[in-house]
PDB file of N, CA and C in Angstrom:
ATOM      1  N   MET A  27     -27.155   5.191  11.593  1.00 84.00           N
ATOM      2  CA  MET A  27     -26.043   4.865  10.715  1.00 84.00           C
ATOM      3  C   MET A  27     -25.639   3.406  10.953  1.00 84.00           C
ATOM      4  N   ALA A  28     -25.458   2.681   9.881  1.00 89.00           N
ATOM      5  CA  ALA A  28     -25.074   1.268   9.960  1.00 89.00           C
ATOM      6  C   ALA A  28     -23.589   1.143  10.299  1.00 89.00           C
ATOM      7  N   ARG A  29     -23.273   0.130  11.086  1.00 89.00           N
ATOM      8  CA  ARG A  29     -21.879  -0.145  11.417  1.00 89.00           C
ATOM      9  C   ARG A  29     -21.300  -1.128  10.414  1.00 89.00           C
ATOM     10  N   ARG A  30     -19.992  -1.064  10.255  1.00 85.00           N
ATOM     11  CA  ARG A  30     -19.318  -2.049   9.422  1.00 85.00           C
ATOM     12  C   ARG A  30     -17.926  -2.282   9.977  1.00 85.00           C
ATOM     13  N   LEU A  31     -17.480  -3.491   9.848  1.00 88.00           N
ATOM     14  CA  LEU A  31     -16.152  -3.866  10.312  1.00 88.00           C
ATOM     15  C   LEU A  31     -15.134  -3.536   9.228  1.00 88.00           C
ATOM     16  N   ALA A  32     -14.023  -2.937   9.634  1.00 94.00           N
ATOM     17  CA  ALA A  32     -12.972  -2.621   8.671  1.00 94.00           C
ATOM     18  C   ALA A  32     -11.612  -2.852   9.317  1.00 94.00           C
ATOM     19  N   ALA A  33     -10.715  -3.357   8.526  1.00 97.00           N
ATOM     20  CA  ALA A  33      -9.310  -3.480   8.939  1.00 97.00           C
ATOM     21  C   ALA A  33      -8.526  -2.492   8.079  1.00 97.00           C
ATOM     22  N   ILE A  34      -7.701  -1.691   8.712  1.00 96.00           N
ATOM     23  CA  ILE A  34      -6.948  -0.658   8.008  1.00 96.00           C
ATOM     24  C   ILE A  34      -5.463  -1.037   7.983  1.00 96.00           C
ATOM     25  N   MET A  35      -4.878  -0.962   6.799  1.00 97.00           N
ATOM     26  CA  MET A  35      -3.449  -1.214   6.654  1.00 97.00           C
ATOM     27  C   MET A  35      -2.783   0.078   6.201  1.00 97.00           C
ATOM     28  N   MET A  36      -1.736   0.450   6.897  1.00 96.00           N
ATOM     29  CA  MET A  36      -0.933   1.603   6.512  1.00 96.00           C
ATOM     30  C   MET A  36       0.409   1.071   6.047  1.00 96.00           C
ATOM     31  N   ALA A  37       0.803   1.425   4.834  1.00 95.00           N
ATOM     32  CA  ALA A  37       2.073   0.959   4.274  1.00 95.00           C
ATOM     33  C   ALA A  37       2.958   2.164   3.989  1.00 95.00           C
ATOM     34  N   ASP A  38       4.258   1.988   4.190  1.00 94.00           N
ATOM     35  CA  ASP A  38       5.217   3.067   3.993  1.00 94.00           C
ATOM     36  C   ASP A  38       6.530   2.457   3.513  1.00 94.00           C
ATOM     37  N   VAL A  39       7.204   3.140   2.599  1.00 94.00           N
ATOM     38  CA  VAL A  39       8.477   2.659   2.075  1.00 94.00           C
ATOM     39  C   VAL A  39       9.602   3.075   3.019  1.00 94.00           C
ATOM     40  N   VAL A  40      10.297   2.094   3.559  1.00 93.00           N
ATOM     41  CA  VAL A  40      11.412   2.362   4.463  1.00 93.00           C
ATOM     42  C   VAL A  40      12.563   2.990   3.673  1.00 93.00           C
ATOM     43  N   GLY A  41      13.102   4.080   4.190  1.00 94.00           N
ATOM     44  CA  GLY A  41      14.256   4.734   3.562  1.00 94.00           C
ATOM     45  C   GLY A  41      13.918   5.548   2.334  1.00 94.00           C
ATOM     46  N   PHE A  42      12.645   5.896   2.148  1.00 94.00           N
ATOM     47  CA  PHE A  42      12.225   6.598   0.934  1.00 94.00           C
ATOM     48  C   PHE A  42      12.951   7.933   0.746  1.00 94.00           C
ATOM     49  N   SER A  43      13.060   8.713   1.817  1.00 93.00           N
ATOM     50  CA  SER A  43      13.731  10.022   1.713  1.00 93.00           C
ATOM     51  C   SER A  43      15.187   9.862   1.295  1.00 93.00           C
ATOM     52  N   ARG A  44      15.860   8.887   1.880  1.00 95.00           N
ATOM     53  CA  ARG A  44      17.262   8.629   1.523  1.00 95.00           C
ATOM     54  C   ARG A  44      17.365   8.203   0.059  1.00 95.00           C
ATOM     55  N   LEU A  45      16.456   7.322  -0.366  1.00 95.00           N
ATOM     56  CA  LEU A  45      16.467   6.867  -1.759  1.00 95.00           C
ATOM     57  C   LEU A  45      16.193   8.018  -2.718  1.00 95.00           C
ATOM     58  N   MET A  46      15.231   8.879  -2.370  1.00 95.00           N
ATOM     59  CA  MET A  46      14.913  10.034  -3.215  1.00 95.00           C
ATOM     60  C   MET A  46      16.097  10.993  -3.306  1.00 95.00           C
ATOM     61  N   ASN A  47      16.805  11.144  -2.209  1.00 95.00           N
ATOM     62  CA  ASN A  47      17.959  12.034  -2.191  1.00 95.00           C
ATOM     63  C   ASN A  47      19.059  11.529  -3.122  1.00 95.00           C
ATOM     64  N   GLY A  48      19.189  10.216  -3.215  1.00 94.00           N
ATOM     65  CA  GLY A  48      20.230   9.625  -4.061  1.00 94.00           C
ATOM     66  C   GLY A  48      19.869   9.547  -5.527  1.00 94.00           C
ATOM     67  N   ASP A  49      18.586   9.271  -5.830  1.00 95.00           N
ATOM     68  CA  ASP A  49      18.157   9.087  -7.228  1.00 95.00           C
ATOM     69  C   ASP A  49      16.645   9.278  -7.315  1.00 95.00           C
ATOM     70  N   GLU A  50      16.223  10.511  -7.454  1.00 95.00           N
ATOM     71  CA  GLU A  50      14.801  10.841  -7.438  1.00 95.00           C
ATOM     72  C   GLU A  50      14.022  10.131  -8.549  1.00 95.00           C
ATOM     73  N   LEU A  51      14.469  10.254  -9.785  1.00 97.00           N
ATOM     74  CA  LEU A  51      13.742   9.651 -10.908  1.00 97.00           C
ATOM     75  C   LEU A  51      13.730   8.130 -10.831  1.00 97.00           C
ATOM     76  N   GLY A  52      14.857   7.540 -10.474  1.00 96.00           N
ATOM     77  CA  GLY A  52      14.931   6.088 -10.354  1.00 96.00           C
ATOM     78  C   GLY A  52      14.052   5.564  -9.227  1.00 96.00           C
ATOM     79  N   THR A  53      14.020   6.289  -8.105  1.00 96.00           N
ATOM     80  CA  THR A  53      13.196   5.881  -6.965  1.00 96.00           C
ATOM     81  C   THR A  53      11.718   5.957  -7.305  1.00 96.00           C
ATOM     82  N   LEU A  54      11.302   7.055  -7.928  1.00 95.00           N
ATOM     83  CA  LEU A  54       9.895   7.195  -8.319  1.00 95.00           C
ATOM     84  C   LEU A  54       9.492   6.123  -9.334  1.00 95.00           C
ATOM     85  N   SER A  55      10.372   5.834 -10.263  1.00 96.00           N
ATOM     86  CA  SER A  55      10.109   4.796 -11.256  1.00 96.00           C
ATOM     87  C   SER A  55       9.970   3.432 -10.597  1.00 96.00           C
ATOM     88  N   ALA A  56      10.857   3.129  -9.665  1.00 95.00           N
ATOM     89  CA  ALA A  56      10.799   1.842  -8.963  1.00 95.00           C
ATOM     90  C   ALA A  56       9.529   1.737  -8.122  1.00 95.00           C
ATOM     91  N   LEU A  57       9.132   2.833  -7.476  1.00 95.00           N
ATOM     92  CA  LEU A  57       7.912   2.842  -6.665  1.00 95.00           C
ATOM     93  C   LEU A  57       6.690   2.598  -7.544  1.00 95.00           C
ATOM     94  N   GLN A  58       6.609   3.273  -8.680  1.00 95.00           N
ATOM     95  CA  GLN A  58       5.483   3.080  -9.597  1.00 95.00           C
ATOM     96  C   GLN A  58       5.430   1.646 -10.111  1.00 95.00           C
ATOM     97  N   LYS A  59       6.583   1.087 -10.435  1.00 97.00           N
ATOM     98  CA  LYS A  59       6.641  -0.290 -10.923  1.00 97.00           C
ATOM     99  C   LYS A  59       6.197  -1.266  -9.835  1.00 97.00           C
ATOM    100  N   HIS A  60       6.657  -1.064  -8.612  1.00 96.00           N
ATOM    101  CA  HIS A  60       6.270  -1.941  -7.505  1.00 96.00           C
ATOM    102  C   HIS A  60       4.765  -1.861  -7.242  1.00 96.00           C
ATOM    103  N   ARG A  61       4.227  -0.655  -7.279  1.00 96.00           N
ATOM    104  CA  ARG A  61       2.771  -0.504  -7.076  1.00 96.00           C
ATOM    105  C   ARG A  61       1.998  -1.241  -8.158  1.00 96.00           C
ATOM    106  N   ALA A  62       2.413  -1.099  -9.409  1.00 97.00           N
ATOM    107  CA  ALA A  62       1.692  -1.716 -10.526  1.00 97.00           C
ATOM    108  C   ALA A  62       1.832  -3.234 -10.556  1.00 97.00           C
ATOM    109  N   GLU A  63       3.029  -3.736 -10.234  1.00 97.00           N
ATOM    110  CA  GLU A  63       3.287  -5.174 -10.375  1.00 97.00           C
ATOM    111  C   GLU A  63       3.044  -5.978  -9.096  1.00 97.00           C
ATOM    112  N   VAL A  64       3.154  -5.350  -7.935  1.00 97.00           N
ATOM    113  CA  VAL A  64       3.038  -6.091  -6.675  1.00 97.00           C
ATOM    114  C   VAL A  64       1.905  -5.549  -5.811  1.00 97.00           C
ATOM    115  N   PHE A  65       2.026  -4.316  -5.387  1.00 97.00           N
ATOM    116  CA  PHE A  65       1.121  -3.749  -4.394  1.00 97.00           C
ATOM    117  C   PHE A  65      -0.341  -3.776  -4.836  1.00 97.00           C
ATOM    118  N   ASP A  66      -0.656  -3.138  -5.951  1.00 97.00           N
ATOM    119  CA  ASP A  66      -2.044  -3.056  -6.410  1.00 97.00           C
ATOM    120  C   ASP A  66      -2.665  -4.429  -6.676  1.00 97.00           C
ATOM    121  N   PRO A  67      -1.972  -5.348  -7.363  1.00 98.00           N
ATOM    122  CA  PRO A  67      -2.571  -6.677  -7.576  1.00 98.00           C
ATOM    123  C   PRO A  67      -2.824  -7.448  -6.274  1.00 98.00           C
ATOM    124  N   VAL A  68      -1.922  -7.348  -5.305  1.00 98.00           N
ATOM    125  CA  VAL A  68      -2.118  -8.043  -4.029  1.00 98.00           C
ATOM    126  C   VAL A  68      -3.311  -7.453  -3.286  1.00 98.00           C
ATOM    127  N   ILE A  69      -3.413  -6.139  -3.255  1.00 98.00           N
ATOM    128  CA  ILE A  69      -4.532  -5.479  -2.587  1.00 98.00           C
ATOM    129  C   ILE A  69      -5.850  -5.905  -3.234  1.00 98.00           C
ATOM    130  N   ALA A  70      -5.906  -5.895  -4.550  1.00 98.00           N
ATOM    131  CA  ALA A  70      -7.124  -6.278  -5.260  1.00 98.00           C
ATOM    132  C   ALA A  70      -7.477  -7.746  -5.018  1.00 98.00           C
ATOM    133  N   ALA A  71      -6.476  -8.620  -5.050  1.00 98.00           N
ATOM    134  CA  ALA A  71      -6.721 -10.048  -4.857  1.00 98.00           C
ATOM    135  C   ALA A  71      -7.260 -10.351  -3.463  1.00 98.00           C
ATOM    136  N   ARG A  72      -6.918  -9.521  -2.491  1.00 97.00           N
ATOM    137  CA  ARG A  72      -7.360  -9.727  -1.107  1.00 97.00           C
ATOM    138  C   ARG A  72      -8.597  -8.891  -0.768  1.00 97.00           C
ATOM    139  N   GLY A  73      -9.173  -8.257  -1.770  1.00 97.00           N
ATOM    140  CA  GLY A  73     -10.416  -7.509  -1.554  1.00 97.00           C
ATOM    141  C   GLY A  73     -10.226  -6.166  -0.875  1.00 97.00           C
ATOM    142  N   GLY A  74      -9.025  -5.617  -0.961  1.00 98.00           N
ATOM    143  CA  GLY A  74      -8.750  -4.329  -0.339  1.00 98.00           C
ATOM    144  C   GLY A  74      -9.120  -3.165  -1.236  1.00 98.00           C
ATOM    145  N   ARG A  75      -9.182  -1.999  -0.628  1.00 97.00           N
ATOM    146  CA  ARG A  75      -9.488  -0.770  -1.362  1.00 97.00           C
ATOM    147  C   ARG A  75      -8.512   0.302  -0.904  1.00 97.00           C
ATOM    148  N   VAL A  76      -7.747   0.837  -1.863  1.00 97.00           N
ATOM    149  CA  VAL A  76      -6.811   1.923  -1.539  1.00 97.00           C
ATOM    150  C   VAL A  76      -7.637   3.173  -1.272  1.00 97.00           C
ATOM    151  N   VAL A  77      -7.537   3.674  -0.052  1.00 97.00           N
ATOM    152  CA  VAL A  77      -8.281   4.862   0.347  1.00 97.00           C
ATOM    153  C   VAL A  77      -7.503   6.115  -0.028  1.00 97.00           C
ATOM    154  N   LYS A  78      -6.175   6.068   0.196  1.00 97.00           N
ATOM    155  CA  LYS A  78      -5.366   7.249  -0.086  1.00 97.00           C
ATOM    156  C   LYS A  78      -3.916   6.850  -0.323  1.00 97.00           C
ATOM    157  N   LEU A  79      -3.294   7.482  -1.311  1.00 95.00           N
ATOM    158  CA  LEU A  79      -1.857   7.347  -1.557  1.00 95.00           C
ATOM    159  C   LEU A  79      -1.211   8.665  -1.167  1.00 95.00           C
ATOM    160  N   MET A  80      -0.099   8.577  -0.416  1.00 93.00           N
ATOM    161  CA  MET A  80       0.582   9.774   0.056  1.00 93.00           C
ATOM    162  C   MET A  80       2.074   9.621  -0.202  1.00 93.00           C
ATOM    163  N   GLY A  81       2.535   9.981  -1.376  1.00 88.00           N
ATOM    164  CA  GLY A  81       3.950   9.839  -1.707  1.00 88.00           C
ATOM    165  C   GLY A  81       4.377   8.388  -1.650  1.00 88.00           C
ATOM    166  N   ASP A  82       5.096   8.022  -0.590  1.00 92.00           N
ATOM    167  CA  ASP A  82       5.561   6.642  -0.440  1.00 92.00           C
ATOM    168  C   ASP A  82       4.652   5.831   0.484  1.00 92.00           C
ATOM    169  N   GLY A  83       3.543   6.398   0.908  1.00 95.00           N
ATOM    170  CA  GLY A  83       2.639   5.712   1.828  1.00 95.00           C
ATOM    171  C   GLY A  83       1.295   5.419   1.199  1.00 95.00           C
ATOM    172  N   ALA A  84       0.600   4.453   1.804  1.00 97.00           N
ATOM    173  CA  ALA A  84      -0.729   4.101   1.330  1.00 97.00           C
ATOM    174  C   ALA A  84      -1.605   3.722   2.515  1.00 97.00           C
ATOM    175  N   LEU A  85      -2.858   4.118   2.460  1.00 97.00           N
ATOM    176  CA  LEU A  85      -3.859   3.756   3.445  1.00 97.00           C
ATOM    177  C   LEU A  85      -4.858   2.851   2.723  1.00 97.00           C
ATOM    178  N   VAL A  86      -4.991   1.615   3.213  1.00 98.00           N
ATOM    179  CA  VAL A  86      -5.808   0.611   2.532  1.00 98.00           C
ATOM    180  C   VAL A  86      -6.841   0.048   3.499  1.00 98.00           C
ATOM    181  N   GLU A  87      -8.067  -0.123   3.017  1.00 98.00           N
ATOM    182  CA  GLU A  87      -9.155  -0.671   3.819  1.00 98.00           C
ATOM    183  C   GLU A  87      -9.501  -2.078   3.345  1.00 98.00           C
ATOM    184  N   PHE A  88      -9.716  -2.964   4.303  1.00 97.00           N
ATOM    185  CA  PHE A  88     -10.163  -4.330   4.033  1.00 97.00           C
ATOM    186  C   PHE A  88     -11.399  -4.611   4.877  1.00 97.00           C
ATOM    187  N   THR A  89     -12.245  -5.522   4.434  1.00 95.00           N
ATOM    188  CA  THR A  89     -13.393  -5.928   5.239  1.00 95.00           C
ATOM    189  C   THR A  89     -13.043  -7.112   6.126  1.00 95.00           C
ATOM    190  N   SER A  90     -11.850  -7.659   5.956  1.00 95.00           N
ATOM    191  CA  SER A  90     -11.413  -8.815   6.722  1.00 95.00           C
ATOM    192  C   SER A  90     -10.013  -8.572   7.289  1.00 95.00           C
ATOM    193  N   VAL A  91      -9.862  -8.815   8.577  1.00 95.00           N
ATOM    194  CA  VAL A  91      -8.551  -8.696   9.202  1.00 95.00           C
ATOM    195  C   VAL A  91      -7.592  -9.725   8.609  1.00 95.00           C
ATOM    196  N   VAL A  92      -8.078 -10.928   8.361  1.00 96.00           N
ATOM    197  CA  VAL A  92      -7.250 -11.989   7.785  1.00 96.00           C
ATOM    198  C   VAL A  92      -6.713 -11.566   6.423  1.00 96.00           C
ATOM    199  N   GLU A  93      -7.571 -11.014   5.584  1.00 97.00           N
ATOM    200  CA  GLU A  93      -7.138 -10.566   4.252  1.00 97.00           C
ATOM    201  C   GLU A  93      -6.114  -9.430   4.354  1.00 97.00           C
ATOM    202  N   ALA A  94      -6.298  -8.531   5.304  1.00 97.00           N
ATOM    203  CA  ALA A  94      -5.359  -7.425   5.489  1.00 97.00           C
ATOM    204  C   ALA A  94      -3.991  -7.944   5.883  1.00 97.00           C
ATOM    205  N   VAL A  95      -3.952  -8.874   6.819  1.00 96.00           N
ATOM    206  CA  VAL A  95      -2.682  -9.429   7.275  1.00 96.00           C
ATOM    207  C   VAL A  95      -2.011 -10.235   6.155  1.00 96.00           C
ATOM    208  N   GLU A  96      -2.791 -11.031   5.440  1.00 97.00           N
ATOM    209  CA  GLU A  96      -2.211 -11.813   4.337  1.00 97.00           C
ATOM    210  C   GLU A  96      -1.677 -10.914   3.232  1.00 97.00           C
ATOM    211  N   ALA A  97      -2.369  -9.819   2.951  1.00 97.00           N
ATOM    212  CA  ALA A  97      -1.884  -8.863   1.951  1.00 97.00           C
ATOM    213  C   ALA A  97      -0.567  -8.249   2.406  1.00 97.00           C
ATOM    214  N   ALA A  98      -0.507  -7.837   3.662  1.00 96.00           N
ATOM    215  CA  ALA A  98       0.724  -7.234   4.190  1.00 96.00           C
ATOM    216  C   ALA A  98       1.883  -8.219   4.138  1.00 96.00           C
ATOM    217  N   LEU A  99       1.637  -9.465   4.502  1.00 96.00           N
ATOM    218  CA  LEU A  99       2.697 -10.453   4.473  1.00 96.00           C
ATOM    219  C   LEU A  99       3.160 -10.745   3.044  1.00 96.00           C
ATOM    220  N   THR A 100       2.233 -10.770   2.114  1.00 96.00           N
ATOM    221  CA  THR A 100       2.573 -11.030   0.705  1.00 96.00           C
ATOM    222  C   THR A 100       3.397  -9.880   0.130  1.00 96.00           C
ATOM    223  N   ILE A 101       2.992  -8.670   0.440  1.00 94.00           N
ATOM    224  CA  ILE A 101       3.705  -7.491  -0.071  1.00 94.00           C
ATOM    225  C   ILE A 101       5.086  -7.443   0.534  1.00 94.00           C
TER     226      ILE A 101
END
């Protein structure tokens, strides 16, 4: 089996449960908008690949540690 270098970024929305408790529809709408306008474009621009979305969390793979860190800082 061939080896490959990967950098993994785990992202999570701080206070998501509290936000959902206060305004479920508004929170979900804001999360979807943020993913479409910020998160997904930054990940794509840095060569990342979303491996899994879990509610307010995301597991993202990069082939470069530098790109992973720059994506996290941009987001």
